[in-house]
Amino acid sequence: MEAFELTAPRYRVRCVLEAFHAPVHVGGWYVKLDRGVPQSQWISRETGARIGRGSVVEAIERVVLKGLGSNGAKFNSSGREDMDVRMLSDGRPFALQVHDPKTPLASAENVAAMEREINAQSDITGVRVRGLCFTTKENYHAVGMSSEEHEKEKSYVAIVRVSREATPEDHEKIASTSRLVVQQSTPTRVAHRRADLVRPRTIVSMSSEPIPGSPDSFILRLRTQAGTYVKEFVHGDAGRTAPSLGDLLGCRAEIIQLDVIAINDDWNPSGAPRVA
């Protein structure tokens, strides 16, 4: 029997090892002071041109990414307002997941400096933040994925114009209406990108006050279940929201401007109880 010597084959292998820092999370509340600012970058599908002036996300990310040495992040928030709607008062909860931060051990003082820098640019961006701090992955997901999202309530103030002179009886009707359940089909303005469903939503309470010198207009304050399309509640969206404010008053109604003034949400990025 012949003997053979076995030799192991030799290969040259080139290994490339890439190391990344784990994501960090930053959260707080944003206030949008100006109309014409979308929450995220908005590009026209027809022309490819930008719509609106900057965005909330860009105003915040520009500073946070620079401060943490990162090239990218994901933004999460408790809903969003339309581009022509301001977000006032305490602001809207949001959180960022910051990818591969080169300075992951930044201090609370560094984050406070980021908040000051964002706010110093608000005359240009129309965006301010408050309570900016490091938070957890769980809080990042919780701000936009709450199973109880539609149990929350939001408060608004609007200027409404009707097709006739507003009367004292109109204001009484508005004030006496509470816990009104409306059936809202997907609004015409977003039907191209959302399923056409009928959603029941509750108008919790309303009040109104005349505008001196404008007999056909008034200020409307309302508190609603989260997820209510307030513009459509006012004008009815050609019958796709019923009953509408116009239905209640027996006339045509249109919304001239709208502001969100409160989001009743106990989410807190720091994990501490929120102070009202």
Tab-separated table of C-alpha atoms in Angstrom:
chain	number	residue	atom	x	y	z
A	1	MET	CA	0.000	0.000	0.000
A	2	GLU	CA	1.378	3.400	-0.984
A	3	ALA	CA	1.624	6.205	1.544
A	4	PHE	CA	0.574	9.763	0.673
A	5	GLU	CA	1.319	12.966	2.508
A	6	LEU	CA	-1.728	15.210	2.758
A	7	THR	CA	-1.203	18.955	2.782
A	8	ALA	CA	-3.778	21.563	3.635
A	9	PRO	CA	-4.571	24.004	0.825
A	10	ARG	CA	-3.550	27.569	1.431
A	11	TYR	CA	-5.734	30.536	0.567
A	12	ARG	CA	-5.232	34.196	1.001
A	13	VAL	CA	-8.306	35.781	2.526
A	14	ARG	CA	-8.845	39.492	2.883
A	15	CYS	CA	-11.160	40.485	5.726
A	16	VAL	CA	-12.704	43.916	6.036
A	17	LEU	CA	-13.993	44.810	9.475
A	18	GLU	CA	-16.241	47.817	9.911
A	19	ALA	CA	-17.150	49.033	13.367
A	20	PHE	CA	-20.145	51.213	14.152
A	21	HIS	CA	-21.281	52.869	17.324
A	22	ALA	CA	-24.682	51.774	18.582
A	23	PRO	CA	-27.460	54.305	17.909
A	24	VAL	CA	-28.280	56.862	20.565
A	25	HIS	CA	-31.691	58.430	21.082
A	26	VAL	CA	-32.595	62.046	21.721
A	27	GLY	CA	-36.085	63.375	22.430
A	28	GLY	CA	-38.064	66.428	23.405
A	29	TRP	CA	-40.904	68.610	22.163
A	30	TYR	CA	-40.906	70.840	19.100
A	31	VAL	CA	-42.821	74.054	18.535
A	32	LYS	CA	-43.537	75.218	14.978
A	33	LEU	CA	-43.963	78.976	14.995
A	34	ASP	CA	-44.544	79.607	11.288
A	35	ARG	CA	-46.913	78.350	8.635
A	36	GLY	CA	-45.477	76.982	5.412
A	37	VAL	CA	-43.045	74.615	7.163
A	38	PRO	CA	-43.736	70.873	6.624
A	39	GLN	CA	-42.746	68.390	9.298
A	40	SER	CA	-40.428	66.523	6.916
A	41	GLN	CA	-38.919	67.405	3.564
A	42	TRP	CA	-41.687	67.594	0.959
A	43	ILE	CA	-40.879	67.081	-2.720
A	44	SER	CA	-43.461	67.569	-5.485
A	45	ARG	CA	-44.096	64.316	-7.326
A	46	GLU	CA	-44.894	66.277	-10.486
A	47	THR	CA	-41.982	68.716	-10.634
A	48	GLY	CA	-39.383	67.344	-8.234
A	49	ALA	CA	-39.216	70.779	-6.585
A	50	ARG	CA	-39.305	71.316	-2.849
A	51	ILE	CA	-42.575	72.452	-1.318
A	52	GLY	CA	-42.542	74.712	1.716
A	53	ARG	CA	-39.788	76.369	3.663
A	54	GLY	CA	-37.328	73.842	5.051
A	55	SER	CA	-38.838	71.354	7.495
A	56	VAL	CA	-39.103	70.627	11.198
A	57	VAL	CA	-36.985	67.486	10.860
A	58	GLU	CA	-34.169	69.277	9.050
A	59	ALA	CA	-34.099	72.156	11.541
A	60	ILE	CA	-33.609	69.689	14.411
A	61	GLU	CA	-31.436	67.053	12.718
A	62	ARG	CA	-28.985	69.585	11.300
A	63	VAL	CA	-27.876	70.554	14.792
A	64	VAL	CA	-28.184	67.176	16.539
A	65	LEU	CA	-26.277	65.240	13.869
A	66	LYS	CA	-23.471	67.784	13.924
A	67	GLY	CA	-23.323	67.679	17.727
A	68	LEU	CA	-23.150	63.877	17.844
A	69	GLY	CA	-20.925	63.394	14.793
A	70	SER	CA	-23.496	61.402	12.834
A	71	ASN	CA	-24.513	61.278	9.174
A	72	GLY	CA	-28.082	60.099	9.618
A	73	ALA	CA	-31.065	59.628	11.895
A	74	LYS	CA	-34.685	58.501	11.988
A	75	PHE	CA	-37.362	60.876	13.267
A	76	ASN	CA	-40.450	59.790	15.199
A	77	SER	CA	-43.231	61.958	16.612
A	78	SER	CA	-46.682	61.889	18.154
A	79	GLY	CA	-48.505	62.652	14.908
A	80	ARG	CA	-47.889	65.585	12.597
A	81	GLU	CA	-49.549	68.859	11.687
A	82	ASP	CA	-50.201	70.061	8.130
A	83	MET	CA	-47.700	72.423	6.548
A	84	ASP	CA	-50.053	75.416	6.948
A	85	VAL	CA	-50.798	74.649	10.619
A	86	ARG	CA	-48.693	75.905	13.517
A	87	MET	CA	-47.773	73.735	16.521
A	88	LEU	CA	-47.805	76.050	19.531
A	89	SER	CA	-47.820	76.010	23.343
A	90	ASP	CA	-45.878	73.074	24.871
A	91	GLY	CA	-45.175	71.544	21.460
A	92	ARG	CA	-45.325	68.066	19.933
A	93	PRO	CA	-43.384	65.085	21.389
A	94	PHE	CA	-40.622	63.770	19.127
A	95	ALA	CA	-37.560	61.528	19.278
A	96	LEU	CA	-34.544	60.887	17.066
A	97	GLN	CA	-32.634	57.651	16.600
A	98	VAL	CA	-29.118	58.877	15.751
A	99	HIS	CA	-27.033	56.407	13.751
A	100	ASP	CA	-23.317	55.686	14.283
A	101	PRO	CA	-22.605	58.723	16.460
A	102	LYS	CA	-18.899	59.522	16.612
A	103	THR	CA	-19.425	61.251	19.968
A	104	PRO	CA	-21.860	58.843	21.676
A	105	LEU	CA	-20.762	59.943	25.154
A	106	ALA	CA	-21.853	63.552	24.722
A	107	SER	CA	-23.021	65.062	27.995
A	108	ALA	CA	-26.334	66.563	29.022
A	109	GLU	CA	-24.621	69.936	28.720
A	110	ASN	CA	-23.829	69.168	25.070
A	111	VAL	CA	-27.486	68.368	24.412
A	112	ALA	CA	-28.574	71.573	26.154
A	113	ALA	CA	-26.199	73.454	23.844
A	114	MET	CA	-27.873	71.777	20.852
A	115	GLU	CA	-31.256	72.983	22.094
A	116	ARG	CA	-29.950	76.534	22.363
A	117	GLU	CA	-28.490	76.368	18.860
A	118	ILE	CA	-31.745	75.077	17.353
A	119	ASN	CA	-33.706	77.824	19.094
A	120	ALA	CA	-31.237	80.517	18.055
A	121	GLN	CA	-32.086	79.699	14.428
A	122	SER	CA	-35.871	79.824	14.909
A	123	ASP	CA	-36.215	83.195	13.164
A	124	ILE	CA	-34.994	81.434	10.022
A	125	THR	CA	-36.420	77.926	10.466
A	126	GLY	CA	-39.630	78.696	12.357
A	127	VAL	CA	-38.820	75.795	14.714
A	128	ARG	CA	-37.948	75.686	18.409
A	129	VAL	CA	-37.465	72.753	20.775
A	130	ARG	CA	-37.720	72.313	24.524
A	131	GLY	CA	-36.734	69.582	26.957
A	132	LEU	CA	-34.145	68.093	24.584
A	133	CYS	CA	-32.383	65.185	26.293
A	134	PHE	CA	-31.028	61.692	25.801
A	135	THR	CA	-33.735	59.044	25.923
A	136	THR	CA	-34.148	55.290	25.418
A	137	LYS	CA	-34.886	53.112	22.411
A	138	GLU	CA	-38.181	52.221	24.078
A	139	ASN	CA	-39.153	55.883	24.391
A	140	TYR	CA	-38.169	56.463	20.764
A	141	HIS	CA	-40.648	53.820	19.634
A	142	ALA	CA	-43.313	54.782	22.180
A	143	VAL	CA	-43.643	58.380	20.994
A	144	GLY	CA	-45.144	57.363	17.675
A	145	MET	CA	-46.389	53.816	18.177
A	146	SER	CA	-48.661	54.001	21.211
A	147	SER	CA	-51.496	51.477	21.129
A	148	GLU	CA	-53.584	54.100	22.893
A	149	GLU	CA	-52.875	56.831	20.314
A	150	HIS	CA	-56.544	57.434	19.532
A	151	GLU	CA	-57.407	57.657	23.227
A	152	LYS	CA	-55.370	60.854	23.421
A	153	GLU	CA	-56.937	64.254	22.919
A	154	LYS	CA	-55.676	67.341	21.106
A	155	SER	CA	-56.740	70.973	21.339
A	156	TYR	CA	-56.956	73.471	18.502
A	157	VAL	CA	-57.837	77.085	17.799
A	158	ALA	CA	-59.103	78.092	14.363
A	159	ILE	CA	-60.532	81.025	12.481
A	160	VAL	CA	-63.729	79.957	10.713
A	161	ARG	CA	-65.747	81.786	8.063
A	162	VAL	CA	-69.386	80.920	7.347
A	163	SER	CA	-71.631	81.753	4.392
A	164	ARG	CA	-73.768	84.188	6.375
A	165	GLU	CA	-73.508	86.354	9.445
A	166	ALA	CA	-72.681	84.331	12.557
A	167	THR	CA	-75.420	84.712	15.173
A	168	PRO	CA	-75.570	84.372	18.956
A	169	GLU	CA	-77.546	81.185	18.356
A	170	ASP	CA	-74.601	79.787	16.397
A	171	HIS	CA	-72.265	80.419	19.314
A	172	GLU	CA	-74.763	78.819	21.715
A	173	LYS	CA	-75.058	75.779	19.455
A	174	ILE	CA	-71.284	75.400	19.343
A	175	ALA	CA	-70.889	75.750	23.115
A	176	SER	CA	-73.636	73.224	23.834
A	177	THR	CA	-72.141	70.546	21.582
A	178	SER	CA	-69.976	67.970	23.351
A	179	ARG	CA	-68.918	64.349	22.865
A	180	LEU	CA	-70.079	64.602	19.255
A	181	VAL	CA	-69.156	61.492	17.265
A	182	VAL	CA	-68.458	62.220	13.608
A	183	GLN	CA	-67.895	59.725	10.817
A	184	GLN	CA	-64.851	60.713	8.787
A	185	SER	CA	-63.983	59.178	5.457
A	186	THR	CA	-60.365	59.558	4.392
A	187	PRO	CA	-60.064	63.217	3.334
A	188	THR	CA	-60.059	63.969	-0.366
A	189	ARG	CA	-56.737	65.796	0.009
A	190	VAL	CA	-54.907	62.649	1.176
A	191	ALA	CA	-56.972	59.970	-0.583
A	192	HIS	CA	-54.177	59.387	-3.124
A	193	ARG	CA	-51.889	58.006	-0.406
A	194	ARG	CA	-54.198	56.531	2.239
A	195	ALA	CA	-56.805	53.795	2.239
A	196	ASP	CA	-60.366	55.048	1.856
A	197	LEU	CA	-61.797	54.159	5.260
A	198	VAL	CA	-64.510	55.577	7.501
A	199	ARG	CA	-63.223	56.427	10.973
A	200	PRO	CA	-65.419	57.513	13.900
A	201	ARG	CA	-63.870	60.387	15.839
A	202	THR	CA	-65.129	62.391	18.817
A	203	ILE	CA	-65.340	66.164	19.121
A	204	VAL	CA	-64.967	66.407	22.892
A	205	SER	CA	-65.887	70.072	23.360
A	206	MET	CA	-66.096	73.380	21.486
A	207	SER	CA	-66.407	77.089	22.161
A	208	SER	CA	-66.360	80.169	19.956
A	209	GLU	CA	-66.118	83.928	20.076
A	210	PRO	CA	-66.917	86.641	17.520
A	211	ILE	CA	-64.216	88.548	15.658
A	212	PRO	CA	-64.954	92.296	15.828
A	213	GLY	CA	-65.475	93.741	12.357
A	214	SER	CA	-65.926	90.301	10.729
A	215	PRO	CA	-69.587	89.308	11.162
A	216	ASP	CA	-69.204	86.166	9.049
A	217	SER	CA	-66.149	84.882	10.945
A	218	PHE	CA	-65.340	83.688	14.455
A	219	ILE	CA	-62.651	82.039	16.556
A	220	LEU	CA	-63.335	78.348	17.188
A	221	ARG	CA	-61.667	76.438	20.012
A	222	LEU	CA	-62.084	72.698	20.098
A	223	ARG	CA	-60.774	69.618	21.831
A	224	THR	CA	-60.903	66.398	19.851
A	225	GLN	CA	-59.940	62.767	19.895
A	226	ALA	CA	-56.502	62.295	18.337
A	227	GLY	CA	-56.746	61.442	14.663
A	228	THR	CA	-59.616	63.845	13.965
A	229	TYR	CA	-59.317	65.736	10.688
A	230	VAL	CA	-60.262	69.183	11.980
A	231	LYS	CA	-60.323	70.958	8.615
A	232	GLU	CA	-62.745	68.382	7.260
A	233	PHE	CA	-64.887	68.590	10.393
A	234	VAL	CA	-65.359	72.299	9.696
A	235	HIS	CA	-66.178	72.192	5.966
A	236	GLY	CA	-67.478	68.631	5.653
A	237	ASP	CA	-65.302	67.585	2.697
A	238	ALA	CA	-68.311	67.373	0.349
A	239	GLY	CA	-70.179	65.141	2.785
A	240	ARG	CA	-67.277	62.809	3.561
A	241	THR	CA	-67.263	64.018	7.196
A	242	ALA	CA	-70.654	64.049	8.905
A	243	PRO	CA	-71.926	65.784	10.814
A	244	SER	CA	-69.671	68.761	10.100
A	245	LEU	CA	-69.654	72.174	11.732
A	246	GLY	CA	-71.452	73.467	8.649
A	247	ASP	CA	-74.137	70.810	9.177
A	248	LEU	CA	-74.591	71.874	12.803
A	249	LEU	CA	-74.973	75.551	11.857
A	250	GLY	CA	-76.996	74.964	8.695
A	251	CYS	CA	-74.606	76.855	6.406
A	252	ARG	CA	-71.328	76.522	4.574
A	253	ALA	CA	-68.224	76.811	6.734
A	254	GLU	CA	-64.556	77.041	5.847
A	255	ILE	CA	-61.411	77.113	7.906
A	256	ILE	CA	-59.167	80.130	7.366
A	257	GLN	CA	-56.327	79.160	9.673
A	258	LEU	CA	-55.632	76.490	12.270
A	259	ASP	CA	-53.216	76.042	15.169
A	260	VAL	CA	-52.587	73.048	17.426
A	261	ILE	CA	-52.368	74.372	20.974
A	262	ALA	CA	-52.138	71.202	23.077
A	263	ILE	CA	-51.344	67.511	22.720
A	264	ASN	CA	-52.517	65.745	25.836
A	265	ASP	CA	-49.807	63.121	26.020
A	266	ASP	CA	-47.919	61.944	29.122
A	267	TRP	CA	-44.887	60.762	27.096
A	268	ASN	CA	-41.646	62.099	28.508
A	269	PRO	CA	-38.195	61.420	27.014
A	270	SER	CA	-36.458	61.711	30.384
A	271	GLY	CA	-38.668	59.068	31.957
A	272	ALA	CA	-39.604	61.470	34.745
A	273	PRO	CA	-43.250	62.386	35.359
A	274	ARG	CA	-44.269	65.248	33.112
A	275	VAL	CA	-44.963	68.503	34.931
A	276	ALA	CA	-48.089	70.204	33.592
